[in-house]
Amino acid sequence: MAEEENTVREPLDLIRLSLDEKVYVKLKGERELRGKLHAYDQHLNMILGDVEETVTSVEIDEETFEEIIKASEGDSSRMVPYLFVRGDGVILVSPPLRS
Amino acid sequence: MVCSSTAAPLQLRDGRKIIGTLCSFDQFANLVLSGAKERIIVGQQYSEIPLGLHVVRGENVVLLGQLDAAREPPPGLELVTEAAIKQAQRAEREAEKMKGLILARFDFLSDI
Amino acid sequence: MLFYSYFKTLVGKEVTVELKNDLAITGTLHSVDQYLNIKLNNIRVVNEQKYPHMLSVRACFVRGSVVRYVQLPPGSVDVELLHDATRREARGG
């Protein structure tokens, strides 16, 4: 039984082994999430805890060119305690980040 | 599902807002709206364009609301003519296009 | 069915639904269905000035397919329960 729990036969098994671990999720729209994986299903709907979301966007400050460059360098990020993520936006899920 | 004989505001995936009476719906959120009108809001101005009876395919539905009659139309908005709102919309699109051009130039530079 | 079952336990709680068009709506979860379509009551839009057309809306139906995130109330997330349910679902599916 324990052996069966640890084998990786299909891609989603890799995600199963990441349960309760910190994962990296890349999403459509230049979005990235880092957080603890608490639940997922076959669509890659997920619930993450202590999530940091980073959105990389080039914002425009109409006036001058310099301002555009400045805005594009600063990534905006925020923390959310618990987040449900709809699977259709998921590009990749990467197993625990060990630092 | 919101179901009532009063006007319901519908938000579409392309950003348009349609207000109409919900006559029917199904499991895909395909909707039938009668007496529908498109509400265009630009800045603090709005206008309504009559559309009549509409069938909306579910995949284009973002949100169907229930109006609070006491706050309808939204406070702080001024009703203008269809021509005026279309003009304002064009001006807004032009401004967006300018932003896009600046962005494109920036993308080009970052490739070098 | 995992997330459908989970969202049913959240009925009556306050959640914030973030849509793919960047609209974020906070409201009381009224109901959810198998597609994860959501009905919210007593709603308020997070960035009201940017979405004036939502000012007169107090309840709404959101099609599941346009949802990007749902921010969940911390008190109603039972982590152990979710782990068990996820493992069960992974075995079954």
mmCIF file with all atom_site columns, N, CA and C in Angstrom, chain A residues 24-81:
data_model
loop_
_atom_site.group_PDB
_atom_site.id
_atom_site.type_symbol
_atom_site.label_atom_id
_atom_site.label_alt_id
_atom_site.label_comp_id
_atom_site.label_asym_id
_atom_site.label_entity_id
_atom_site.label_seq_id
_atom_site.pdbx_PDB_ins_code
_atom_site.Cartn_x
_atom_site.Cartn_y
_atom_site.Cartn_z
_atom_site.occupancy
_atom_site.B_iso_or_equiv
_atom_site.pdbx_formal_charge
_atom_site.auth_seq_id
_atom_site.auth_comp_id
_atom_site.auth_asym_id
_atom_site.auth_atom_id
_atom_site.pdbx_PDB_model_num
ATOM 1   N N  . TYR A 1 24 ? 5.353  25.475 -7.033  1.00 0.00 ? 24 TYR A N  1
ATOM 2   C CA . TYR A 1 24 ? 5.364  26.634 -7.911  1.00 0.00 ? 24 TYR A CA 1
ATOM 3   C C  . TYR A 1 24 ? 4.363  26.356 -9.028  1.00 0.00 ? 24 TYR A C  1
ATOM 4   N N  . VAL A 1 25 ? 3.477  27.295 -9.284  1.00 0.00 ? 25 VAL A N  1
ATOM 5   C CA . VAL A 1 25 ? 2.470  27.129 -10.330 1.00 0.00 ? 25 VAL A CA 1
ATOM 6   C C  . VAL A 1 25 ? 2.579  28.282 -11.302 1.00 0.00 ? 25 VAL A C  1
ATOM 7   N N  . LYS A 1 26 ? 2.734  27.951 -12.582 1.00 0.00 ? 26 LYS A N  1
ATOM 8   C CA . LYS A 1 26 ? 2.748  28.992 -13.616 1.00 0.00 ? 26 LYS A CA 1
ATOM 9   C C  . LYS A 1 26 ? 1.380  29.011 -14.282 1.00 0.00 ? 26 LYS A C  1
ATOM 10  N N  . LEU A 1 27 ? 0.835  30.213 -14.416 1.00 0.00 ? 27 LEU A N  1
ATOM 11  C CA . LEU A 1 27 ? -0.514 30.358 -14.955 1.00 0.00 ? 27 LEU A CA 1
ATOM 12  C C  . LEU A 1 27 ? -0.503 31.211 -16.209 1.00 0.00 ? 27 LEU A C  1
ATOM 13  N N  . LYS A 1 28 ? -1.617 31.130 -16.955 1.00 0.00 ? 28 LYS A N  1
ATOM 14  C CA . LYS A 1 28 ? -1.795 32.034 -18.094 1.00 0.00 ? 28 LYS A CA 1
ATOM 15  C C  . LYS A 1 28 ? -1.774 33.479 -17.618 1.00 0.00 ? 28 LYS A C  1
ATOM 16  N N  . GLY A 1 29 ? -1.454 34.379 -18.524 1.00 0.00 ? 29 GLY A N  1
ATOM 17  C CA . GLY A 1 29 ? -1.508 35.798 -18.203 1.00 0.00 ? 29 GLY A CA 1
ATOM 18  C C  . GLY A 1 29 ? -0.333 36.262 -17.374 1.00 0.00 ? 29 GLY A C  1
ATOM 19  N N  . GLU A 1 30 ? 0.827  35.625 -17.559 1.00 0.00 ? 30 GLU A N  1
ATOM 20  C CA . GLU A 1 30 ? 2.059  36.038 -16.862 1.00 0.00 ? 30 GLU A CA 1
ATOM 21  C C  . GLU A 1 30 ? 1.880  36.055 -15.354 1.00 0.00 ? 30 GLU A C  1
ATOM 22  N N  . ARG A 1 31 ? 1.189  35.044 -14.844 1.00 0.00 ? 31 ARG A N  1
ATOM 23  C CA . ARG A 1 31 ? 0.974  34.945 -13.395 1.00 0.00 ? 31 ARG A CA 1
ATOM 24  C C  . ARG A 1 31 ? 1.721  33.744 -12.846 1.00 0.00 ? 31 ARG A C  1
ATOM 25  N N  . GLU A 1 32 ? 2.242  33.902 -11.639 1.00 0.00 ? 32 GLU A N  1
ATOM 26  C CA . GLU A 1 32 ? 2.929  32.798 -10.962 1.00 0.00 ? 32 GLU A CA 1
ATOM 27  C C  . GLU A 1 32 ? 2.459  32.722 -9.522  1.00 0.00 ? 32 GLU A C  1
ATOM 28  N N  . LEU A 1 33 ? 2.339  31.498 -9.016  1.00 0.00 ? 33 LEU A N  1
ATOM 29  C CA . LEU A 1 33 ? 1.945  31.302 -7.625  1.00 0.00 ? 33 LEU A CA 1
ATOM 30  C C  . LEU A 1 33 ? 2.984  30.444 -6.927  1.00 0.00 ? 33 LEU A C  1
ATOM 31  N N  . ARG A 1 34 ? 3.248  30.762 -5.664  1.00 0.00 ? 34 ARG A N  1
ATOM 32  C CA . ARG A 1 34 ? 4.056  29.895 -4.812  1.00 0.00 ? 34 ARG A CA 1
ATOM 33  C C  . ARG A 1 34 ? 3.257  29.687 -3.536  1.00 0.00 ? 34 ARG A C  1
ATOM 34  N N  . GLY A 1 35 ? 3.003  28.435 -3.202  1.00 0.00 ? 35 GLY A N  1
ATOM 35  C CA . GLY A 1 35 ? 2.219  28.191 -2.003  1.00 0.00 ? 35 GLY A CA 1
ATOM 36  C C  . GLY A 1 35 ? 2.149  26.711 -1.695  1.00 0.00 ? 35 GLY A C  1
ATOM 37  N N  . LYS A 1 36 ? 1.573  26.390 -0.542  1.00 0.00 ? 36 LYS A N  1
ATOM 38  C CA . LYS A 1 36 ? 1.477  25.004 -0.105  1.00 0.00 ? 36 LYS A CA 1
ATOM 39  C C  . LYS A 1 36 ? 0.264  24.357 -0.761  1.00 0.00 ? 36 LYS A C  1
ATOM 40  N N  . LEU A 1 37 ? 0.480  23.185 -1.360  1.00 0.00 ? 37 LEU A N  1
ATOM 41  C CA . LEU A 1 37 ? -0.605 22.501 -2.067  1.00 0.00 ? 37 LEU A CA 1
ATOM 42  C C  . LEU A 1 37 ? -1.448 21.697 -1.082  1.00 0.00 ? 37 LEU A C  1
ATOM 43  N N  . HIS A 1 38 ? -2.734 22.054 -0.990  1.00 0.00 ? 38 HIS A N  1
ATOM 44  C CA . HIS A 1 38 ? -3.600 21.351 -0.058  1.00 0.00 ? 38 HIS A CA 1
ATOM 45  C C  . HIS A 1 38 ? -4.582 20.419 -0.750  1.00 0.00 ? 38 HIS A C  1
ATOM 46  N N  . ALA A 1 39 ? -4.956 20.730 -1.991  1.00 0.00 ? 39 ALA A N  1
ATOM 47  C CA . ALA A 1 39 ? -5.891 19.869 -2.716  1.00 0.00 ? 39 ALA A CA 1
ATOM 48  C C  . ALA A 1 39 ? -5.755 20.107 -4.213  1.00 0.00 ? 39 ALA A C  1
ATOM 49  N N  . TYR A 1 40 ? -6.064 19.069 -4.992  1.00 0.00 ? 40 TYR A N  1
ATOM 50  C CA . TYR A 1 40 ? -6.110 19.234 -6.450  1.00 0.00 ? 40 TYR A CA 1
ATOM 51  C C  . TYR A 1 40 ? -7.038 18.160 -7.005  1.00 0.00 ? 40 TYR A C  1
ATOM 52  N N  . ASP A 1 41 ? -7.450 18.320 -8.264  1.00 0.00 ? 41 ASP A N  1
ATOM 53  C CA . ASP A 1 41 ? -8.203 17.259 -8.932  1.00 0.00 ? 41 ASP A CA 1
ATOM 54  C C  . ASP A 1 41 ? -7.653 17.069 -10.350 1.00 0.00 ? 41 ASP A C  1
ATOM 55  N N  . GLN A 1 42 ? -8.333 16.248 -11.147 1.00 0.00 ? 42 GLN A N  1
ATOM 56  C CA . GLN A 1 42 ? -7.802 15.888 -12.470 1.00 0.00 ? 42 GLN A CA 1
ATOM 57  C C  . GLN A 1 42 ? -7.765 17.068 -13.439 1.00 0.00 ? 42 GLN A C  1
ATOM 58  N N  . HIS A 1 43 ? -8.515 18.141 -13.153 1.00 0.00 ? 43 HIS A N  1
ATOM 59  C CA . HIS A 1 43 ? -8.470 19.336 -14.014 1.00 0.00 ? 43 HIS A CA 1
ATOM 60  C C  . HIS A 1 43 ? -7.320 20.270 -13.617 1.00 0.00 ? 43 HIS A C  1
ATOM 61  N N  . LEU A 1 44 ? -6.639 19.916 -12.536 1.00 0.00 ? 44 LEU A N  1
ATOM 62  C CA . LEU A 1 44 ? -5.639 20.786 -11.913 1.00 0.00 ? 44 LEU A CA 1
ATOM 63  C C  . LEU A 1 44 ? -6.260 22.004 -11.239 1.00 0.00 ? 44 LEU A C  1
ATOM 64  N N  . ASN A 1 45 ? -7.556 21.918 -10.926 1.00 0.00 ? 45 ASN A N  1
ATOM 65  C CA . ASN A 1 45 ? -8.095 22.839 -9.927  1.00 0.00 ? 45 ASN A CA 1
ATOM 66  C C  . ASN A 1 45 ? -7.285 22.579 -8.664  1.00 0.00 ? 45 ASN A C  1
ATOM 67  N N  . MET A 1 46 ? -7.008 23.625 -7.907  1.00 0.00 ? 46 MET A N  1
ATOM 68  C CA . MET A 1 46 ? -6.175 23.438 -6.724  1.00 0.00 ? 46 MET A CA 1
ATOM 69  C C  . MET A 1 46 ? -6.614 24.345 -5.590  1.00 0.00 ? 46 MET A C  1
ATOM 70  N N  . ILE A 1 47 ? -6.275 23.943 -4.370  1.00 0.00 ? 47 ILE A N  1
ATOM 71  C CA . ILE A 1 47 ? -6.334 24.875 -3.239  1.00 0.00 ? 47 ILE A CA 1
ATOM 72  C C  . ILE A 1 47 ? -4.918 25.017 -2.698  1.00 0.00 ? 47 ILE A C  1
ATOM 73  N N  . LEU A 1 48 ? -4.437 26.232 -2.651  1.00 0.00 ? 48 LEU A N  1
ATOM 74  C CA . LEU A 1 48 ? -3.104 26.528 -2.136  1.00 0.00 ? 48 LEU A CA 1
ATOM 75  C C  . LEU A 1 48 ? -3.234 27.358 -0.857  1.00 0.00 ? 48 LEU A C  1
ATOM 76  N N  . GLY A 1 49 ? -2.272 27.182 0.027   1.00 0.00 ? 49 GLY A N  1
ATOM 77  C CA . GLY A 1 49 ? -2.249 27.962 1.263   1.00 0.00 ? 49 GLY A CA 1
ATOM 78  C C  . GLY A 1 49 ? -1.025 28.854 1.310   1.00 0.00 ? 49 GLY A C  1
ATOM 79  N N  . ASP A 1 50 ? -1.124 29.960 2.033   1.00 0.00 ? 50 ASP A N  1
ATOM 80  C CA . ASP A 1 50 ? -0.033 30.946 2.127   1.00 0.00 ? 50 ASP A CA 1
ATOM 81  C C  . ASP A 1 50 ? 0.572  31.225 0.762   1.00 0.00 ? 50 ASP A C  1
ATOM 82  N N  . VAL A 1 51 ? -0.265 31.718 -0.118  1.00 0.00 ? 51 VAL A N  1
ATOM 83  C CA . VAL A 1 51 ? 0.098  31.858 -1.521  1.00 0.00 ? 51 VAL A CA 1
ATOM 84  C C  . VAL A 1 51 ? 0.693  33.227 -1.797  1.00 0.00 ? 51 VAL A C  1
ATOM 85  N N  . GLU A 1 52 ? 1.763  33.221 -2.550  1.00 0.00 ? 52 GLU A N  1
ATOM 86  C CA . GLU A 1 52 ? 2.279  34.476 -3.078  1.00 0.00 ? 52 GLU A CA 1
ATOM 87  C C  . GLU A 1 52 ? 1.990  34.486 -4.566  1.00 0.00 ? 52 GLU A C  1
ATOM 88  N N  . GLU A 1 53 ? 1.261  35.501 -5.014  1.00 0.00 ? 53 GLU A N  1
ATOM 89  C CA . GLU A 1 53 ? 0.980  35.634 -6.449  1.00 0.00 ? 53 GLU A CA 1
ATOM 90  C C  . GLU A 1 53 ? 1.850  36.745 -7.018  1.00 0.00 ? 53 GLU A C  1
ATOM 91  N N  . THR A 1 54 ? 2.490  36.441 -8.129  1.00 0.00 ? 54 THR A N  1
ATOM 92  C CA . THR A 1 54 ? 3.279  37.462 -8.819  1.00 0.00 ? 54 THR A CA 1
ATOM 93  C C  . THR A 1 54 ? 2.712  37.650 -10.214 1.00 0.00 ? 54 THR A C  1
ATOM 94  N N  . VAL A 1 55 ? 2.412  38.889 -10.557 1.00 0.00 ? 55 VAL A N  1
ATOM 95  C CA . VAL A 1 55 ? 1.936  39.195 -11.906 1.00 0.00 ? 55 VAL A CA 1
ATOM 96  C C  . VAL A 1 55 ? 2.992  40.045 -12.589 1.00 0.00 ? 55 VAL A C  1
ATOM 97  N N  . THR A 1 56 ? 3.494  39.563 -13.705 1.00 0.00 ? 56 THR A N  1
ATOM 98  C CA . THR A 1 56 ? 4.482  40.325 -14.449 1.00 0.00 ? 56 THR A CA 1
ATOM 99  C C  . THR A 1 56 ? 3.766  41.050 -15.585 1.00 0.00 ? 56 THR A C  1
ATOM 100 N N  . SER A 1 57 ? 3.644  42.354 -15.428 1.00 0.00 ? 57 SER A N  1
ATOM 101 C CA . SER A 1 57 ? 2.931  43.080 -16.478 1.00 0.00 ? 57 SER A CA 1
ATOM 102 C C  . SER A 1 57 ? 3.691  44.345 -16.834 1.00 0.00 ? 57 SER A C  1
ATOM 103 N N  . VAL A 1 58 ? 3.559  44.721 -18.078 1.00 0.00 ? 58 VAL A N  1
ATOM 104 C CA . VAL A 1 58 ? 4.151  45.974 -18.504 1.00 0.00 ? 58 VAL A CA 1
ATOM 105 C C  . VAL A 1 58 ? 3.049  47.018 -18.450 1.00 0.00 ? 58 VAL A C  1
ATOM 106 N N  . GLU A 1 59 ? 3.111  47.858 -17.444 1.00 0.00 ? 59 GLU A N  1
ATOM 107 C CA . GLU A 1 59 ? 2.090  48.891 -17.344 1.00 0.00 ? 59 GLU A CA 1
ATOM 108 C C  . GLU A 1 59 ? 2.558  50.151 -18.026 1.00 0.00 ? 59 GLU A C  1
ATOM 109 N N  . ILE A 1 60 ? 1.571  50.917 -18.498 1.00 0.00 ? 60 ILE A N  1
ATOM 110 C CA . ILE A 1 60 ? 1.947  52.112 -19.238 1.00 0.00 ? 60 ILE A CA 1
ATOM 111 C C  . ILE A 1 60 ? 1.657  53.355 -18.438 1.00 0.00 ? 60 ILE A C  1
ATOM 112 N N  . ASP A 1 61 ? 2.665  54.166 -18.298 1.00 0.00 ? 61 ASP A N  1
ATOM 113 C CA . ASP A 1 61 ? 2.479  55.508 -17.786 1.00 0.00 ? 61 ASP A CA 1
ATOM 114 C C  . ASP A 1 61 ? 2.642  56.393 -18.994 1.00 0.00 ? 61 ASP A C  1
ATOM 115 N N  . GLU A 1 62 ? 1.485  56.819 -19.511 1.00 0.00 ? 62 GLU A N  1
ATOM 116 C CA . GLU A 1 62 ? 1.425  57.468 -20.818 1.00 0.00 ? 62 GLU A CA 1
ATOM 117 C C  . GLU A 1 62 ? 2.552  58.452 -21.141 1.00 0.00 ? 62 GLU A C  1
ATOM 118 N N  . GLU A 1 63 ? 3.033  59.159 -20.125 1.00 0.00 ? 63 GLU A N  1
ATOM 119 C CA . GLU A 1 63 ? 3.915  60.306 -20.388 1.00 0.00 ? 63 GLU A CA 1
ATOM 120 C C  . GLU A 1 63 ? 5.225  59.967 -21.118 1.00 0.00 ? 63 GLU A C  1
ATOM 121 N N  . THR A 1 64 ? 6.187  59.443 -20.384 1.00 0.00 ? 64 THR A N  1
ATOM 122 C CA . THR A 1 64 ? 7.507  59.292 -21.001 1.00 0.00 ? 64 THR A CA 1
ATOM 123 C C  . THR A 1 64 ? 7.939  57.847 -21.095 1.00 0.00 ? 64 THR A C  1
ATOM 124 N N  . PHE A 1 65 ? 8.913  57.626 -21.927 1.00 0.00 ? 65 PHE A N  1
ATOM 125 C CA . PHE A 1 65 ? 9.428  56.296 -22.181 1.00 0.00 ? 65 PHE A CA 1
ATOM 126 C C  . PHE A 1 65 ? 10.071 55.692 -20.934 1.00 0.00 ? 65 PHE A C  1
ATOM 127 N N  . GLU A 1 66 ? 10.822 56.515 -20.189 1.00 0.00 ? 66 GLU A N  1
ATOM 128 C CA . GLU A 1 66 ? 11.511 56.040 -18.986 1.00 0.00 ? 66 GLU A CA 1
ATOM 129 C C  . GLU A 1 66 ? 10.546 55.378 -18.007 1.00 0.00 ? 66 GLU A C  1
ATOM 130 N N  . GLU A 1 67 ? 9.382  56.005 -17.880 1.00 0.00 ? 67 GLU A N  1
ATOM 131 C CA . GLU A 1 67 ? 8.407  55.496 -16.921 1.00 0.00 ? 67 GLU A CA 1
ATOM 132 C C  . GLU A 1 67 ? 7.939  54.093 -17.291 1.00 0.00 ? 67 GLU A C  1
ATOM 133 N N  . ILE A 1 68 ? 7.879  53.839 -18.591 1.00 0.00 ? 68 ILE A N  1
ATOM 134 C CA . ILE A 1 68 ? 7.429  52.523 -19.041 1.00 0.00 ? 68 ILE A CA 1
ATOM 135 C C  . ILE A 1 68 ? 8.426  51.454 -18.595 1.00 0.00 ? 68 ILE A C  1
ATOM 136 N N  . ILE A 1 69 ? 9.688  51.751 -18.805 1.00 0.00 ? 69 ILE A N  1
ATOM 137 C CA . ILE A 1 69 ? 10.729 50.785 -18.439 1.00 0.00 ? 69 ILE A CA 1
ATOM 138 C C  . ILE A 1 69 ? 10.691 50.518 -16.939 1.00 0.00 ? 69 ILE A C  1
ATOM 139 N N  . LYS A 1 70 ? 10.539 51.595 -16.178 1.00 0.00 ? 70 LYS A N  1
ATOM 140 C CA . LYS A 1 70 ? 10.496 51.475 -14.726 1.00 0.00 ? 70 LYS A CA 1
ATOM 141 C C  . LYS A 1 70 ? 9.336  50.571 -14.288 1.00 0.00 ? 70 LYS A C  1
ATOM 142 N N  . ALA A 1 71 ? 8.170  50.798 -14.887 1.00 0.00 ? 71 ALA A N  1
ATOM 143 C CA . ALA A 1 71 ? 6.987  50.045 -14.494 1.00 0.00 ? 71 ALA A CA 1
ATOM 144 C C  . ALA A 1 71 ? 7.138  48.567 -14.826 1.00 0.00 ? 71 ALA A C  1
ATOM 145 N N  . SER A 1 72 ? 7.850  48.277 -15.915 1.00 0.00 ? 72 SER A N  1
ATOM 146 C CA . SER A 1 72 ? 7.955  46.888 -16.342 1.00 0.00 ? 72 SER A CA 1
ATOM 147 C C  . SER A 1 72 ? 8.932  46.100 -15.474 1.00 0.00 ? 72 SER A C  1
ATOM 148 N N  . GLU A 1 73 ? 9.840  46.806 -14.823 1.00 0.00 ? 73 GLU A N  1
ATOM 149 C CA . GLU A 1 73 ? 10.813 46.108 -13.983 1.00 0.00 ? 73 GLU A CA 1
ATOM 150 C C  . GLU A 1 73 ? 10.191 45.642 -12.678 1.00 0.00 ? 73 GLU A C  1
ATOM 151 N N  . GLY A 1 74 ? 9.284  46.460 -12.136 1.00 0.00 ? 74 GLY A N  1
ATOM 152 C CA . GLY A 1 74 ? 8.691  46.117 -10.846 1.00 0.00 ? 74 GLY A CA 1
ATOM 153 C C  . GLY A 1 74 ? 7.560  45.115 -11.005 1.00 0.00 ? 74 GLY A C  1
ATOM 154 N N  . ASP A 1 75 ? 7.783  43.882 -10.558 1.00 0.00 ? 75 ASP A N  1
ATOM 155 C CA . ASP A 1 75 ? 6.705  42.894 -10.552 1.00 0.00 ? 75 ASP A CA 1
ATOM 156 C C  . ASP A 1 75 ? 5.831  43.167 -9.345  1.00 0.00 ? 75 ASP A C  1
ATOM 157 N N  . SER A 1 76 ? 4.536  43.045 -9.525  1.00 0.00 ? 76 SER A N  1
ATOM 158 C CA . SER A 1 76 ? 3.670  43.253 -8.380  1.00 0.00 ? 76 SER A CA 1
ATOM 159 C C  . SER A 1 76 ? 3.333  41.897 -7.777  1.00 0.00 ? 76 SER A C  1
ATOM 160 N N  . SER A 1 77 ? 3.456  41.776 -6.469  1.00 0.00 ? 77 SER A N  1
ATOM 161 C CA . SER A 1 77 ? 3.127  40.506 -5.837  1.00 0.00 ? 77 SER A CA 1
ATOM 162 C C  . SER A 1 77 ? 2.293  40.749 -4.587  1.00 0.00 ? 77 SER A C  1
ATOM 163 N N  . ARG A 1 78 ? 1.500  39.744 -4.214  1.00 0.00 ? 78 ARG A N  1
ATOM 164 C CA . ARG A 1 78 ? 0.639  39.859 -3.035  1.00 0.00 ? 78 ARG A CA 1
ATOM 165 C C  . ARG A 1 78 ? 0.529  38.490 -2.373  1.00 0.00 ? 78 ARG A C  1
ATOM 166 N N  . MET A 1 79 ? 0.101  38.499 -1.114  1.00 0.00 ? 79 MET A N  1
ATOM 167 C CA . MET A 1 79 ? -0.075 37.258 -0.356  1.00 0.00 ? 79 MET A CA 1
ATOM 168 C C  . MET A 1 79 ? -1.563 37.008 -0.134  1.00 0.00 ? 79 MET A C  1
ATOM 169 N N  . VAL A 1 80 ? -1.983 35.758 -0.256  1.00 0.00 ? 80 VAL A N  1
ATOM 170 C CA . VAL A 1 80 ? -3.364 35.361 0.023   1.00 0.00 ? 80 VAL A CA 1
ATOM 171 C C  . VAL A 1 80 ? -3.309 34.133 0.941   1.00 0.00 ? 80 VAL A C  1
ATOM 172 N N  . PRO A 1 81 ? -4.106 34.116 2.040   1.00 0.00 ? 81 PRO A N  1
ATOM 173 C CA . PRO A 1 81 ? -4.032 32.986 2.979   1.00 0.00 ? 81 PRO A CA 1
ATOM 174 C C  . PRO A 1 81 ? -4.416 31.650 2.331   1.00 0.00 ? 81 PRO A C  1
#
